[in-house]
CSV table of C-alpha atoms in Angstrom, one decimal:
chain,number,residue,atom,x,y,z
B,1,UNK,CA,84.1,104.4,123.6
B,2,UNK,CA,81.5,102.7,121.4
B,3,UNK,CA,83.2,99.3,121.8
B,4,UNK,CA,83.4,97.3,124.7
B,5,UNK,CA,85.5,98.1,127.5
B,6,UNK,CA,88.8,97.7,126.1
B,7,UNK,CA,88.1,97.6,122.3
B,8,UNK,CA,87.4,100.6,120.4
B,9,UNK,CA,85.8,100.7,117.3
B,10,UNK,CA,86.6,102.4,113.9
B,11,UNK,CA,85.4,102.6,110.2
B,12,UNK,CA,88.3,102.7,107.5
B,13,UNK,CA,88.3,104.4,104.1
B,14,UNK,CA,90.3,102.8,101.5
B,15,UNK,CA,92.1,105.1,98.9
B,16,UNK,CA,91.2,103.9,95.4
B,17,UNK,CA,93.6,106.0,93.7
B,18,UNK,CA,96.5,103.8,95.4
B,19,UNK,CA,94.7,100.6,94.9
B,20,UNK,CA,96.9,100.0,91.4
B,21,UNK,CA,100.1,100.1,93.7
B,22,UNK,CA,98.5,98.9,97.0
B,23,UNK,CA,95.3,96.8,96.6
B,24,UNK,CA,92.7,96.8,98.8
B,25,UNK,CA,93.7,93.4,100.5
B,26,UNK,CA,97.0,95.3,101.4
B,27,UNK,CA,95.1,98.3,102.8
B,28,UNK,CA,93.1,96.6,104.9
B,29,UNK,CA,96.2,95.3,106.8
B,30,UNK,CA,97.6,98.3,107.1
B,31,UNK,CA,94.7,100.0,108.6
B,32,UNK,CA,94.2,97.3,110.5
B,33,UNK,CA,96.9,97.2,111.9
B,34,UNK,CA,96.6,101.0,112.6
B,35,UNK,CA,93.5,99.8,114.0
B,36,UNK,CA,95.2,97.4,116.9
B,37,UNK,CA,97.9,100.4,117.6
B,38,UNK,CA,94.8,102.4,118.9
B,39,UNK,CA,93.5,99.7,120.9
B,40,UNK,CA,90.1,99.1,118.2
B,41,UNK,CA,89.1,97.0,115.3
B,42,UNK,CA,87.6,97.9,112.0
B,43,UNK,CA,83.9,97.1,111.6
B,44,UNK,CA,83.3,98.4,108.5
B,45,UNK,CA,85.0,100.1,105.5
B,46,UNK,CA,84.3,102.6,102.4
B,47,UNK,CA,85.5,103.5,99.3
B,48,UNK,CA,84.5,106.4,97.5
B,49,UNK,CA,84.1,106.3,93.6
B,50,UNK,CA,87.4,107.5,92.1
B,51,UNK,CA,85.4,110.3,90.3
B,52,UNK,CA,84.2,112.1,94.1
B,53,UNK,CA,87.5,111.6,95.6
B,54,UNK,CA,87.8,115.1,97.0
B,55,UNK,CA,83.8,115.0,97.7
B,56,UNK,CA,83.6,111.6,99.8
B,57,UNK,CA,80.0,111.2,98.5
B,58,UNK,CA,80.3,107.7,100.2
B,59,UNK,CA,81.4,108.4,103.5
B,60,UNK,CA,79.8,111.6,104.1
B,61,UNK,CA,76.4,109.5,103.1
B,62,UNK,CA,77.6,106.9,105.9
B,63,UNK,CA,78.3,109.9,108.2
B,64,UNK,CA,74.9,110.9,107.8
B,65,UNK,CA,73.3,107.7,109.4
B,66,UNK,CA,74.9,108.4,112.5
B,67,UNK,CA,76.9,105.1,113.1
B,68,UNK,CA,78.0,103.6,116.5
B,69,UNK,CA,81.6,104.0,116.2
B,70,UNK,CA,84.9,105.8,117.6
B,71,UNK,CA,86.4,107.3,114.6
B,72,UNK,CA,88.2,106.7,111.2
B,73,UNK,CA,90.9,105.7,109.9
B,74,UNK,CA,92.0,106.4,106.3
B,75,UNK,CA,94.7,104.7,104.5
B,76,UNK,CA,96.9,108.6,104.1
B,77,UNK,CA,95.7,111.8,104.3
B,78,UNK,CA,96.0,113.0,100.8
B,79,UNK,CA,92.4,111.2,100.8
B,80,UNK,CA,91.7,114.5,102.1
B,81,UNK,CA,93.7,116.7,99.6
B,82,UNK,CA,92.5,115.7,96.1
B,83,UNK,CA,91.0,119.4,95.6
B,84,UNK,CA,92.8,122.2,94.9
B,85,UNK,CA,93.3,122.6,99.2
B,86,UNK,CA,93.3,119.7,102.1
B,87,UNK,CA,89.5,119.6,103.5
B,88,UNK,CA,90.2,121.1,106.5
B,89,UNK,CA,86.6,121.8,106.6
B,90,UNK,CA,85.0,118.1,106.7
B,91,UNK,CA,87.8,116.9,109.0
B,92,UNK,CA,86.2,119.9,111.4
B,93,UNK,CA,83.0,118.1,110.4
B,94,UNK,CA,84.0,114.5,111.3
B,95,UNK,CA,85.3,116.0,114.6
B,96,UNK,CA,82.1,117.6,115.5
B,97,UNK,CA,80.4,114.8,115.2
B,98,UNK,CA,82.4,112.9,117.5
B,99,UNK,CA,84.6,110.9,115.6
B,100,UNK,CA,88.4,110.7,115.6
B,101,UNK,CA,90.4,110.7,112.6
B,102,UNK,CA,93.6,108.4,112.1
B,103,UNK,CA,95.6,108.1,109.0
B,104,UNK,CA,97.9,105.0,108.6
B,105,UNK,CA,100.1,106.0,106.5
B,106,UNK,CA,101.7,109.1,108.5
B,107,UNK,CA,100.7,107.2,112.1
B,108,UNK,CA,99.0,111.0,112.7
B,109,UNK,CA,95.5,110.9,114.8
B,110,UNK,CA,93.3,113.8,115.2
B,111,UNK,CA,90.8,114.0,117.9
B,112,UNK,CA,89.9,117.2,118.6
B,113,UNK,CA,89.4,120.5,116.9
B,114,UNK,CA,91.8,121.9,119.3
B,115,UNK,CA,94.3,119.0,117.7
B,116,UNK,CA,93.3,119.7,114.5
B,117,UNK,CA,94.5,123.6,114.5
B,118,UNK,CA,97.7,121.8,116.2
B,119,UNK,CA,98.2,119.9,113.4
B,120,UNK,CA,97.4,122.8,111.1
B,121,UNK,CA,101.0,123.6,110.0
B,122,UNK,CA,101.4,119.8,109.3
B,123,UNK,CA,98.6,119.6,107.0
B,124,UNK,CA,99.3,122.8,105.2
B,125,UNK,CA,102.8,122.0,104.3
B,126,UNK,CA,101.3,119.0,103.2
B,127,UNK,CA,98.9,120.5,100.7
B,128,UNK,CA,102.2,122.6,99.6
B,129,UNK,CA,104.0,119.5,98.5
B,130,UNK,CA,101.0,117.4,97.4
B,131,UNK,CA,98.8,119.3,96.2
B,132,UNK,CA,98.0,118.7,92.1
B,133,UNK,CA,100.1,115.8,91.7
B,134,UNK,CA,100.1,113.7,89.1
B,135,UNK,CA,97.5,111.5,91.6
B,136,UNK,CA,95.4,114.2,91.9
B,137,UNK,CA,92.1,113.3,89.7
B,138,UNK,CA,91.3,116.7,89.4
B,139,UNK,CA,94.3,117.8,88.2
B,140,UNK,CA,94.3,114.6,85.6
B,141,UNK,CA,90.7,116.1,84.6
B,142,UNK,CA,92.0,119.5,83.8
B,143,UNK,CA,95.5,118.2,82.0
B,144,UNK,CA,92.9,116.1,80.1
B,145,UNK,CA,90.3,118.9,79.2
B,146,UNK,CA,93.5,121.0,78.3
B,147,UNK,CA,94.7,118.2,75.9
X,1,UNK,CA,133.9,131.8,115.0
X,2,UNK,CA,132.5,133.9,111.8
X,3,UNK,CA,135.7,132.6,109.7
X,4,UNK,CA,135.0,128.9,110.6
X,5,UNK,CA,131.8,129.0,110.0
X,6,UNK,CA,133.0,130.0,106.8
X,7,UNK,CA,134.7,127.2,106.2
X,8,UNK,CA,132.6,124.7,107.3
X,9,UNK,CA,130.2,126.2,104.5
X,10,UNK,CA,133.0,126.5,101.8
X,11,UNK,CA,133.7,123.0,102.5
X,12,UNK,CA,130.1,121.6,102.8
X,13,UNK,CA,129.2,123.3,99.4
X,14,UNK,CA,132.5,122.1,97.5
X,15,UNK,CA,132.7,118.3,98.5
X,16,UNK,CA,129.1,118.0,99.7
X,17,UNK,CA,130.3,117.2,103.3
X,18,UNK,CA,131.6,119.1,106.6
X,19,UNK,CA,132.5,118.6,109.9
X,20,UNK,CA,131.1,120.8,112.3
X,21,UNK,CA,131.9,121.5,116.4
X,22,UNK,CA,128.4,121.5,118.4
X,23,UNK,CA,127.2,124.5,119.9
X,24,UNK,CA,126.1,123.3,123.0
X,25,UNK,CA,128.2,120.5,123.8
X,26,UNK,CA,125.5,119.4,126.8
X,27,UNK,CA,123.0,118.6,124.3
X,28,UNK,CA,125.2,115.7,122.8
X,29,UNK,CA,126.2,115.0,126.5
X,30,UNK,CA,122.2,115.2,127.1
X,31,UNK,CA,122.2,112.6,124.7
X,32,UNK,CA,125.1,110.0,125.6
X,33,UNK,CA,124.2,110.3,129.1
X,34,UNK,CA,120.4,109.2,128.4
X,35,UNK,CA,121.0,106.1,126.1
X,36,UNK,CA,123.5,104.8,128.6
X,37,UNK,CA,121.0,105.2,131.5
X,38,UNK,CA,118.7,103.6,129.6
X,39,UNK,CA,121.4,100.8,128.4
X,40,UNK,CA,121.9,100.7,132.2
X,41,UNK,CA,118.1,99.6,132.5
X,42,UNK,CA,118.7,96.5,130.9
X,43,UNK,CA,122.3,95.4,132.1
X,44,UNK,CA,125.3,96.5,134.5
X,45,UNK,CA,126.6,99.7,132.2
X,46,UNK,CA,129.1,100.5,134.9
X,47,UNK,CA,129.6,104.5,135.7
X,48,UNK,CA,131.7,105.7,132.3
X,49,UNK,CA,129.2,106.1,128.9
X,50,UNK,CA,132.3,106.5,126.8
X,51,UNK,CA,134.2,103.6,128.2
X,52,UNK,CA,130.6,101.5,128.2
X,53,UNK,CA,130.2,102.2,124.2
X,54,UNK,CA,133.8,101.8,123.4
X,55,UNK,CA,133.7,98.7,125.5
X,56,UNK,CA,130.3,96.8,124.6
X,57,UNK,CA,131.5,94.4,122.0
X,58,UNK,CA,133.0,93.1,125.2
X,59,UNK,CA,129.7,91.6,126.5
X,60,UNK,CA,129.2,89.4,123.2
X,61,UNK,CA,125.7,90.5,122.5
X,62,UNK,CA,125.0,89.7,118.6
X,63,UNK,CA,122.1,88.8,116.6
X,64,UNK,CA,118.5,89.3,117.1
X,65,UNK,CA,119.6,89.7,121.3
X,66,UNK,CA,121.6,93.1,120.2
X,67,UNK,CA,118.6,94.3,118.0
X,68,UNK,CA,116.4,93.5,120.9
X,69,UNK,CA,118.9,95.4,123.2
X,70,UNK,CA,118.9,98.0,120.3
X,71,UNK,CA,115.1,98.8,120.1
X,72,UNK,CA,114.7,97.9,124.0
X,73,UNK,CA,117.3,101.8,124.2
X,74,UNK,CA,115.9,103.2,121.5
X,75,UNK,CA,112.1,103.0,122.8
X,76,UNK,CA,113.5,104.2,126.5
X,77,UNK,CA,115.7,107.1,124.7
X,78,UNK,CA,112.5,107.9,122.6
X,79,UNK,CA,110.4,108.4,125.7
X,80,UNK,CA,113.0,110.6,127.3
X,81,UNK,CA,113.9,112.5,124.8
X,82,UNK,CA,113.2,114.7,121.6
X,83,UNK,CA,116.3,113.8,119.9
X,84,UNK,CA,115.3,115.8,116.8
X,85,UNK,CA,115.2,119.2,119.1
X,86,UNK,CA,117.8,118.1,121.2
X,87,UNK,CA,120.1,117.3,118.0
X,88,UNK,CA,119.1,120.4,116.6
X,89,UNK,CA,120.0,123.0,119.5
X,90,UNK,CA,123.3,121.1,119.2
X,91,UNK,CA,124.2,122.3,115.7
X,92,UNK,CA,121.6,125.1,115.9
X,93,UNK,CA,123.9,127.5,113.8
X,94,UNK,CA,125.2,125.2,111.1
X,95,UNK,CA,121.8,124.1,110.8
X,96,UNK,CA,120.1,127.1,110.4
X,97,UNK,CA,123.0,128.5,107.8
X,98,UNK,CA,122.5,125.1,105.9
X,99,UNK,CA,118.4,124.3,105.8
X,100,UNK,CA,117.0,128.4,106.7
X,101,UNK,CA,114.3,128.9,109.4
X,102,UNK,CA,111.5,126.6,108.4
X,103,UNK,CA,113.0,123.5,109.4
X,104,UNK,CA,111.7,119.7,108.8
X,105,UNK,CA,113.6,117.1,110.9
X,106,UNK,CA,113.2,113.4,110.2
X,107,UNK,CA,110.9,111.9,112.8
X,108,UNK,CA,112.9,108.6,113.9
X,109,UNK,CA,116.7,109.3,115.1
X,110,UNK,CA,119.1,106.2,113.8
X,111,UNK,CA,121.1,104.5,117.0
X,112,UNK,CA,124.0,102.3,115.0
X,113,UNK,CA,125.9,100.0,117.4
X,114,UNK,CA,129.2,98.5,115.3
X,115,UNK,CA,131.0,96.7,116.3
X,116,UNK,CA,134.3,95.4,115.8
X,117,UNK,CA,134.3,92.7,113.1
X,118,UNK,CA,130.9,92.8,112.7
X,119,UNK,CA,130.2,92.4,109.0
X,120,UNK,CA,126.5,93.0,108.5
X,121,UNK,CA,126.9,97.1,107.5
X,122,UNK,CA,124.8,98.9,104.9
X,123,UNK,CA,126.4,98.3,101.5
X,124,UNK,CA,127.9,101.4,99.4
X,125,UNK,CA,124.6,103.7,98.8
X,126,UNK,CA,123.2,107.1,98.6
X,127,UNK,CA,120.5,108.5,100.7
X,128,UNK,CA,119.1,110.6,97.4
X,129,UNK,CA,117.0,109.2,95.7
X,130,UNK,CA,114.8,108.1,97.0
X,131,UNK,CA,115.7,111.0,99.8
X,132,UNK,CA,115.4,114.6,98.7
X,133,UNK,CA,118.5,116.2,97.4
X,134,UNK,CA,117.6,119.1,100.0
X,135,UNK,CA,118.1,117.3,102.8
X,136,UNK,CA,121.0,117.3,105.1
X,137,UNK,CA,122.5,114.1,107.1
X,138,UNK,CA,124.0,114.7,110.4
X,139,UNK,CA,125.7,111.6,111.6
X,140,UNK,CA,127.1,112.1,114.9
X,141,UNK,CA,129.7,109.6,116.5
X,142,UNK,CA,128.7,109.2,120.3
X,143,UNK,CA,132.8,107.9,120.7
X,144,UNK,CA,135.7,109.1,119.1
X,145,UNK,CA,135.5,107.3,115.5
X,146,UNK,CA,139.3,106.9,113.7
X,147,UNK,CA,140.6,104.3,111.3
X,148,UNK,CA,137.5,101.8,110.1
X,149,UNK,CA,135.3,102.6,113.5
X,150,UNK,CA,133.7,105.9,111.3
X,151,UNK,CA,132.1,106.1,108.1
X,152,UNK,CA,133.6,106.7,104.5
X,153,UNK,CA,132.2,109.2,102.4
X,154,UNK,CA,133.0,110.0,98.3
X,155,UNK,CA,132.7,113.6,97.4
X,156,UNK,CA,130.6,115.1,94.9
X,157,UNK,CA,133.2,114.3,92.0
X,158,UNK,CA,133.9,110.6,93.4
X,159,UNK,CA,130.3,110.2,93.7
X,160,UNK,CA,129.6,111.1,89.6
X,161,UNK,CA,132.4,108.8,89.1
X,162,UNK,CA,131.1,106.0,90.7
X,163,UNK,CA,127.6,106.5,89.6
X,164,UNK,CA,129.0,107.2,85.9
X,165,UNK,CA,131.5,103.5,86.3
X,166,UNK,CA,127.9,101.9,87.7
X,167,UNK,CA,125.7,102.6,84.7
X,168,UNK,CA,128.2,101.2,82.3
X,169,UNK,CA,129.4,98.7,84.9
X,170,UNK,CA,126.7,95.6,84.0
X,171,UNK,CA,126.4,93.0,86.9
X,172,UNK,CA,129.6,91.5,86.8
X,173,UNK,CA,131.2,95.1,86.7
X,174,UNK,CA,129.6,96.4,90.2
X,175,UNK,CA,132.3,95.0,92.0
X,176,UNK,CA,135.3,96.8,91.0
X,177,UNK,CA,133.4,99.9,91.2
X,178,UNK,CA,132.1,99.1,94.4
X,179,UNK,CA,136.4,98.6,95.3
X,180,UNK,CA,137.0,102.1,93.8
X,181,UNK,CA,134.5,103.4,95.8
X,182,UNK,CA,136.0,101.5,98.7
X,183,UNK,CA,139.4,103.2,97.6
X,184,UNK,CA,138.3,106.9,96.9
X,185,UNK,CA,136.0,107.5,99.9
X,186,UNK,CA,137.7,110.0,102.3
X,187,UNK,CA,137.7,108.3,106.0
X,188,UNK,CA,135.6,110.7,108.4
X,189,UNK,CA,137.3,110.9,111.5
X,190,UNK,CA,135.3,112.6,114.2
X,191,UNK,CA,135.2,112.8,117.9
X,192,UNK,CA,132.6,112.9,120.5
X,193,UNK,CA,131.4,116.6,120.1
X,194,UNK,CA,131.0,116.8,116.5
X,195,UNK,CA,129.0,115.6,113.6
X,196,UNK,CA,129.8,115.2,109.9
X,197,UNK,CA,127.0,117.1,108.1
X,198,UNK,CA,126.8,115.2,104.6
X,199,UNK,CA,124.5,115.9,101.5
X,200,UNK,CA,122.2,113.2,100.6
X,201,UNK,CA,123.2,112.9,97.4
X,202,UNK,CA,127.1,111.4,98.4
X,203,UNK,CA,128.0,107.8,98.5
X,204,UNK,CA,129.0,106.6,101.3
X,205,UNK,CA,130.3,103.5,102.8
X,206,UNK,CA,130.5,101.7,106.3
X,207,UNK,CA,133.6,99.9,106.6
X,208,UNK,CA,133.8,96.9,108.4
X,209,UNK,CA,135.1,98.3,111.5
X,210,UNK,CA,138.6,96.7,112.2
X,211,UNK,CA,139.6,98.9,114.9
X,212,UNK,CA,139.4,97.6,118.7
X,213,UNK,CA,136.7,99.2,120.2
X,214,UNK,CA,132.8,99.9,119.3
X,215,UNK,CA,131.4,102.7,117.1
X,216,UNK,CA,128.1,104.2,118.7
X,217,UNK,CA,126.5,107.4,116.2
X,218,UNK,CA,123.3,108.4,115.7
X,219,UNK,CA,121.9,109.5,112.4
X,220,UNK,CA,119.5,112.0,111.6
X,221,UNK,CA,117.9,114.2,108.5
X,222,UNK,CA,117.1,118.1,108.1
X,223,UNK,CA,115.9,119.9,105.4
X,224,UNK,CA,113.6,123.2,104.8
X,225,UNK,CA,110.0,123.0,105.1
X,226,UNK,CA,109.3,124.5,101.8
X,227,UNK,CA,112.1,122.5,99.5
X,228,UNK,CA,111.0,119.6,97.5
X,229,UNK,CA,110.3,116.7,99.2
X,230,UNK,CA,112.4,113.0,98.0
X,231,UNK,CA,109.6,109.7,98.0
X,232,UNK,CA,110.7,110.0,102.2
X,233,UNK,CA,107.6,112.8,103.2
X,234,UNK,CA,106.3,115.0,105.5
X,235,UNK,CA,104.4,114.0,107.5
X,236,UNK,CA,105.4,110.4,107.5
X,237,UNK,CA,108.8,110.5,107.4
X,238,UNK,CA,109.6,114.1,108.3
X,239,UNK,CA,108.2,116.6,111.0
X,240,UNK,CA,107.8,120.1,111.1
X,241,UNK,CA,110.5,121.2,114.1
X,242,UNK,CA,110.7,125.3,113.2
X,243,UNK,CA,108.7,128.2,111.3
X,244,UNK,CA,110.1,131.7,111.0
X,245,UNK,CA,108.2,134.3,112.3
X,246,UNK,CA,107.0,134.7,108.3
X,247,UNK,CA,106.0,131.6,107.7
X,248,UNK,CA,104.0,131.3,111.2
X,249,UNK,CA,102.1,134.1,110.4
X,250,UNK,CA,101.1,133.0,107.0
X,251,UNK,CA,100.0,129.8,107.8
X,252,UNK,CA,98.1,131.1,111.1
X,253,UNK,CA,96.4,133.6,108.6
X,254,UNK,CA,96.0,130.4,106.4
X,255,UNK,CA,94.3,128.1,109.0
X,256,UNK,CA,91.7,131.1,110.1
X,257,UNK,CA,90.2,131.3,106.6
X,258,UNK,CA,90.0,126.9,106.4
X,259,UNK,CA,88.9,126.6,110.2
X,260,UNK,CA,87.0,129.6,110.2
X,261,UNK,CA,88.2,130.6,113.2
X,262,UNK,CA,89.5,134.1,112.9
């Protein structure tokens, strides 16, 4: 625990591509509030430019610096599915580096590899019935390039 | 057995609802027998669950003091329990002839306590949309339900009637559609060891229940894994509960080439 004793503490990352139904003010109380479930407070937040969605330029560049914290939590998981697959791969990442990963919306946390090839089945039926939506920017790009 | 199976289908696909018999009777009995421990936790419950449920508008508890007494069982029953699992080895057949092998069960199991007079019940609505129309509803009546202690459900035909009268209704309309509904919705009368399997898509209607005792059910979704998902999702609102052997095996052969981990 990087907090004190009985506070942990965790970075959030906002989903731009829901800010025009659920600005940021809003996400910030429900991560937040995801926050207090797991005992923590949020110390500091990013948002990635809506163009890098599926990269997370922003918080892999964060990641990078090596910050004192417990783990992450993102507004929903399809922050990790706006490729053509979930990124298994840089939730391994996170993971490895020590950090937990929560996701507000679906209450689901993931602190281990071992719960992450748990949770496999979850995320892949996920990608199933998410994957190139209409919120997908990827698949707007390619509907656009095809126009 | 094979011939009332039959049936229940038959019926399920021609009016979009279907009562079925449980399996395993001691899963439902698993079931009573833990939310009226747990109700026991919190007052004198006496020694007879069916008599305590049928009995509890008795104790006068109303108001934010039954929702507290509500949540208080439902967080105990929660901890004990899987009701999803247990629900699902209850009906286990029907299930599995309705929803397939890859099964997805909603993650939070609804506890209704109605009581008698009690006027605050869900108006006339459907479940889908926002639902999925794949998904099934089990509602399962913890006491004998007869007269206005159950639930009222329209069929398929009265449901496209009533949504049909609705969108030419206009706001001063919805009334007397809402009273036809009241009027054409077939009473579900259903005893302790059964559940009325309904298709999200019905109206359906919770009478104020006149009768003399307390209605206790439990309410619950299923649907396959792989069927389109309503705006209620996986995994927020729904859990995976089953994978055939099939679809096990292809997402294990999935997860070694994203984790690597052949």
């Amino acid at each position: 625990m990087i907090g004190n004793a009985t506070m942990k503490v965790f970075y959030s990352s906002l989903d731009m591509m829901s800010a025009a139904t659920m600005p940021s003010r809003l996400q910030h109380v429900v991560i937040g509030e995801m926050a207090a479930r797991l005992g923590g407070t949020v110390s500091f937040y990013v948002a990635e430019d809506p163009a890098f969605m599926y990269e997370q330029y922003t918080l892999r560049a964060r990641l990078a610096l090596s910050p004192a914290m417990d783990g992450l939590i993102f507004l929903r998981l399809q922050q990790f599915a706006y490729g053509d697959k979930i990124d298994v791969a840089f939730m391994g990442e996170i993971l490895d580096m020590g950090y937990e990963i929560h996701f507000a919306r679906e209450n689901l946390s993931i602190r281990s590899r071992a719960e992450l090839k748990d949770c496999f089945p979850t995320l892949y039926a996920f990608q199933i019935h998410e994957g190139n939506t209409g919120e997908n920017p990827l698949y707007l790009q390619h509907t656009t390039t095809d126009a | 057995m094979h011939e009332l199976k039959n049936t229940f289908l038959n019926e399920f696909r021609e009016t979009g609802f279907a009562i079925a018999h449980a399996d395993a009777l001691d899963k439902l009995e698993l079931i009573r027998r833990t939310l009226f421990e747990e109700a026991g936790n919190l007052c004198d419950a006496g020694d007879d669950a069916a008599a305590f449920m049928n009995e509890f508008h008795k104790r006068e508890m109303s108001g934010a003091e039954l929702n507290d007494f509500r949540m208080a069982i439902i967080r105990g029953f929660n901890e004990r329990l899987d009701a999803g699992e247990v629900i699902f080895d209850a009906f286990q057949d029907s299930l599995l002839r309705l929803v397939g092998p890859d099964v997805a069960v909603q993650k939070s199991c609804n506890i209704v306590i109605q009581q008698p007079g009690d006027i605050d019940v869900s108006p006339i609505h459907r479940d889908a949309p926002p639902n999925s129309p794949f998904e099934v509803v089990l509602w399962i009546p913890l006491v004998d339900c007869y007269g206005t202690k159950g639930l009222s459900l329209l069929d398929r035909k009265g449901t496209n009637e009533v949504i049909a009268d609705l969108r030419v209704a206009g706001k001063d309309g919805a009334d007397k559609v809402y009273e036809k509904a009241r009027r054409i919705g077939h009473r579900i009368e259903a005893s302790f060891g059964t559940a009325c399997f309904f298709w999200t898509g019905l109206m359906h209607v919770i009478p104020v229940n006149e009768e003399v005792e307390t209605r206790w059910s439990l309410n619950i979704r299923y649907k396959n894994l792989f069927s389109p998902q309503g705006a209620k999702r996986l995994p927020d609102f729904f859990r995976i509960l089953r994978l055939s052997p099939l679809a096990d095996l292809a997402i294990k052969s999935e997860r070694e080439t994203a984790m690597d981990d052949r």
